[in-house]
Amino acid sequence: MDAVRIFDAGALAYSWITHQPTWRAHCREVASHLGRGGHEPKRLLDLGIGPGVSAFAVHDLWPTCHCVGIDVSPKMLAHARKLAAREPGSLELVLTDAAAMPFDSESFDSVLAHSFLYLVPDPVAVMRETARVLAPGARVAMLEPRDGGRVRDIVRAHPREPRFVGSMVGWRVASRNFGRWTEPRLRHVLYETGFSEVTLRPTLSGLGWLVTATR
């Protein structure tokens, strides 16, 4: 089964499990790192937007930001479109591959990628294309699965949030199948594709990396 069919098949469940306050709050935390030094994103690219919760979190922070969300899954985008009808903010949804995006060079001032890069077959190609569409000096903020951490720690941290814990368990299973990131490997991909000022911080009780970098 190819990636599109996998993501289409899981779209309904993924939409349900991520459309909840704690997940949205964590998306908001990741996105907030794009606002360094008072910067307010005006045109933001959301890579692998899925059912849209990450973009809704952006609008929580910056209501006037125009978000462009891309995904390879038509069903993920259908869920995002449905949920966006009940949300404020400007959101444009585009069905495309992140390794070959139909956007002009230097056309975005920020990029958000929430749990995305580990799923793609060629991360270097995706980040090279991301660098192309970003303006010089623009920032990327990402959440990626970390090669480390224990699920029981996230259970202890969220004892009254079974839905969020369930989403983390599912993420852990998916990342075991697709691959988790070590710090050296993730840094190598970003530096190789034209990014600098790369920072990695453990998050989600050590299950994930919160990553920032500058084009």
XYZ file of N, CA and C in Angstrom, residues 93-183:
273
model
N -5.731 25.222 1.039
C -5.324 23.817 1.066
C -4.927 23.374 -0.347
N -3.766 22.723 -0.430
C -3.211 22.337 -1.729
C -2.797 20.865 -1.684
N -3.280 20.106 -2.640
C -2.898 18.698 -2.775
C -1.606 18.636 -3.576
N -0.498 18.301 -2.912
C 0.791 18.258 -3.603
C 1.807 17.476 -2.781
N 2.869 17.088 -3.432
C 4.001 16.424 -2.812
C 4.970 17.498 -2.305
N 5.421 17.376 -1.068
C 6.316 18.379 -0.492
C 7.675 18.416 -1.174
N 8.022 17.381 -1.926
C 9.302 17.371 -2.629
C 9.238 18.098 -3.966
N 8.049 18.515 -4.390
C 7.900 19.218 -5.675
C 6.680 20.140 -5.574
N 6.836 21.248 -4.853
C 5.701 22.120 -4.567
C 5.475 23.157 -5.663
N 4.220 23.482 -5.938
C 3.896 24.407 -7.034
C 3.903 25.875 -6.583
N 4.928 26.272 -5.825
C 4.997 27.627 -5.305
C 6.254 28.317 -5.811
N 6.178 29.640 -5.916
C 7.341 30.415 -6.322
C 8.435 30.346 -5.262
N 9.657 30.524 -5.690
C 10.767 30.591 -4.753
C 10.599 31.793 -3.817
N 10.997 31.616 -2.572
C 10.987 32.676 -1.556
C 9.589 33.273 -1.351
N 8.560 32.426 -1.414
C 7.189 32.935 -1.329
C 6.555 32.790 0.055
N 7.297 32.245 1.040
C 6.778 32.100 2.403
C 7.751 32.702 3.400
N 7.217 33.196 4.512
C 8.080 33.751 5.554
C 8.191 32.845 6.776
N 7.520 31.697 6.758
C 7.597 30.741 7.868
C 7.139 29.382 7.366
N 7.645 28.334 8.005
C 7.193 26.965 7.712
C 6.966 26.235 9.033
N 5.843 25.546 9.097
C 5.506 24.687 10.228
C 5.354 23.262 9.710
N 5.916 22.312 10.451
C 5.769 20.901 10.078
C 5.578 20.106 11.366
N 4.364 19.713 11.629
C 4.056 19.020 12.886
C 3.966 17.527 12.630
N 5.039 16.805 13.020
C 5.080 15.354 12.883
C 4.929 14.930 11.426
N 5.863 15.360 10.611
C 5.737 15.183 9.163
C 6.977 14.572 8.515
N 8.159 15.129 8.799
C 9.345 14.790 8.014
C 9.711 13.310 8.109
N 9.452 12.688 9.247
C 9.811 11.275 9.416
C 8.992 10.352 8.509
N 7.879 10.871 7.980
C 7.001 10.056 7.139
C 7.403 10.042 5.665
N 8.237 10.998 5.235
C 8.511 11.131 3.800
C 9.667 10.226 3.390
N 9.656 9.720 2.153
C 10.708 8.794 1.725
C 12.061 9.457 1.511
N 12.075 10.775 1.216
C 13.333 11.467 0.952
C 13.347 12.797 1.704
N 13.707 12.797 2.992
C 13.695 14.040 3.774
C 14.598 15.131 3.212
N 15.716 14.748 2.625
C 16.625 15.742 2.063
C 15.954 16.492 0.909
N 15.282 15.767 0.024
C 14.587 16.422 -1.089
C 13.499 17.360 -0.583
N 12.775 16.953 0.451
C 11.701 17.778 1.001
C 12.261 19.044 1.629
N 13.322 18.928 2.408
C 13.872 20.113 3.053
C 14.591 21.025 2.060
N 15.142 20.467 1.007
C 15.734 21.306 -0.028
C 14.656 22.114 -0.747
N 13.520 21.480 -1.003
C 12.395 22.183 -1.623
C 11.795 23.204 -0.649
N 11.771 22.870 0.628
C 11.299 23.815 1.633
C 12.185 25.052 1.667
N 13.503 24.854 1.599
C 14.428 25.986 1.571
C 14.191 26.857 0.336
N 13.829 26.230 -0.767
C 13.591 26.998 -1.997
C 12.420 27.959 -1.853
N 11.337 27.517 -1.221
C 10.135 28.352 -1.155
C 10.158 29.331 0.014
N 11.169 29.231 0.885
C 11.291 30.136 2.025
C 12.129 31.353 1.665
N 11.745 32.483 2.214
C 12.548 33.691 2.063
C 13.822 33.575 2.904
N 14.923 34.195 2.471
C 16.144 34.178 3.294
C 15.877 34.761 4.682
N 16.405 34.100 5.693
C 16.194 34.544 7.069
C 14.914 34.020 7.695
N 14.076 33.355 6.911
C 12.817 32.816 7.433
C 13.089 31.576 8.273
N 12.119 31.247 9.112
C 12.315 30.168 10.078
C 11.385 28.982 9.838
N 11.873 27.836 10.266
C 11.116 26.586 10.269
C 10.962 26.133 11.717
N 9.761 25.636 12.068
C 9.545 24.988 13.360
C 8.890 23.639 13.099
N 9.440 22.593 13.708
C 8.958 21.243 13.440
C 8.855 20.436 14.729
N 7.939 19.492 14.738
C 7.912 18.424 15.737
C 8.243 17.127 15.013
N 9.203 16.372 15.558
C 9.568 15.083 14.976
C 9.769 14.050 16.086
N 9.527 12.763 15.804
C 9.717 11.734 16.825
C 11.191 11.550 17.159
N 11.463 11.399 18.435
C 12.838 11.296 18.934
C 13.187 9.840 19.193
N 14.425 9.515 18.899
C 14.924 8.170 19.189
C 15.291 8.103 20.670
N 14.251 7.965 21.511
C 14.425 7.968 22.957
C 13.093 8.250 23.623
N 13.097 8.305 24.953
C 11.867 8.576 25.683
C 11.077 7.307 25.950
N 10.114 7.421 26.881
C 9.298 6.277 27.275
C 7.826 6.690 27.303
N 6.976 5.847 26.747
C 5.539 6.147 26.704
C 4.982 6.328 28.110
N 5.471 5.577 29.076
C 4.919 5.678 30.420
C 5.102 7.068 31.019
N 6.112 7.807 30.546
C 6.314 9.164 31.058
C 5.224 10.110 30.561
N 4.783 9.926 29.327
C 3.693 10.776 28.825
C 2.379 10.374 29.487
N 2.208 9.108 29.822
C 1.011 8.663 30.550
C 0.963 9.328 31.915
N 2.088 9.363 32.599
C 2.155 9.993 33.918
C 1.927 11.504 33.825
N 2.380 12.113 32.758
C 2.243 13.565 32.607
C 0.811 13.991 32.280
N 0.011 13.067 31.711
C -1.360 13.402 31.305
C -2.333 12.324 31.809
N -2.452 12.152 33.117
C -3.240 11.032 33.656
C -4.733 11.128 33.377
N -5.243 12.327 33.108
C -6.685 12.492 32.881
C -7.003 12.814 31.419
N -6.086 12.490 30.533
C -6.298 12.807 29.114
C -6.071 11.564 28.258
N -6.953 10.589 28.341
C -6.743 9.340 27.609
C -6.689 9.530 26.097
N -7.417 10.502 25.589
C -7.402 10.711 24.139
C -6.041 11.215 23.672
N -5.452 12.146 24.431
C -4.124 12.629 24.074
C -3.087 11.525 24.237
N -3.165 10.797 25.332
C -2.231 9.689 25.538
C -2.362 8.678 24.402
N -3.600 8.406 23.985
C -3.810 7.498 22.858
C -3.142 7.989 21.590
N -3.197 9.307 21.366
C -2.546 9.871 20.182
C -1.034 9.698 20.265
N -0.476 9.821 21.460
C 0.968 9.643 21.629
C 1.388 8.186 21.448
N 0.566 7.266 21.937
C 0.858 5.846 21.736
C 0.826 5.522 20.237
N -0.190 6.038 19.541
C -0.257 5.826 18.094
C 0.940 6.415 17.371
N 1.365 7.595 17.806
C 2.540 8.249 17.206
C 3.790 7.406 17.426
N 3.889 6.836 18.625
C 5.046 6.002 18.941
C 5.097 4.760 18.057
N 3.941 4.172 17.830
C 3.884 2.992 16.958
C 4.252 3.377 15.523
N 3.678 4.473 15.040
C 3.959 4.917 13.672
C 5.440 5.244 13.493
N 6.018 5.908 14.486
C 7.420 6.296 14.357
C 8.359 5.097 14.443
N 7.924 4.048 15.116
C 8.727 2.822 15.115
C 8.755 2.219 13.712
N 7.640 2.308 13.004
C 7.555 1.744 11.662
C 8.251 2.611 10.624
N 8.076 3.945 10.729
C 8.638 4.850 9.716
C 10.056 5.294 10.057
N 10.387 5.331 11.326
C 11.741 5.709 11.734
C 11.761 6.961 12.592
N 12.492 6.898 13.726
C 12.664 8.049 14.598
C 14.007 8.713 14.319
N 14.129 9.942 14.807
C 15.316 10.735 14.513
C 16.302 10.735 15.682
N 17.569 10.496 15.363
C 18.638 10.836 16.286
C 19.011 12.299 16.042
N 19.591 12.924 17.033
C 19.975 14.330 16.859
C 20.989 14.527 15.733
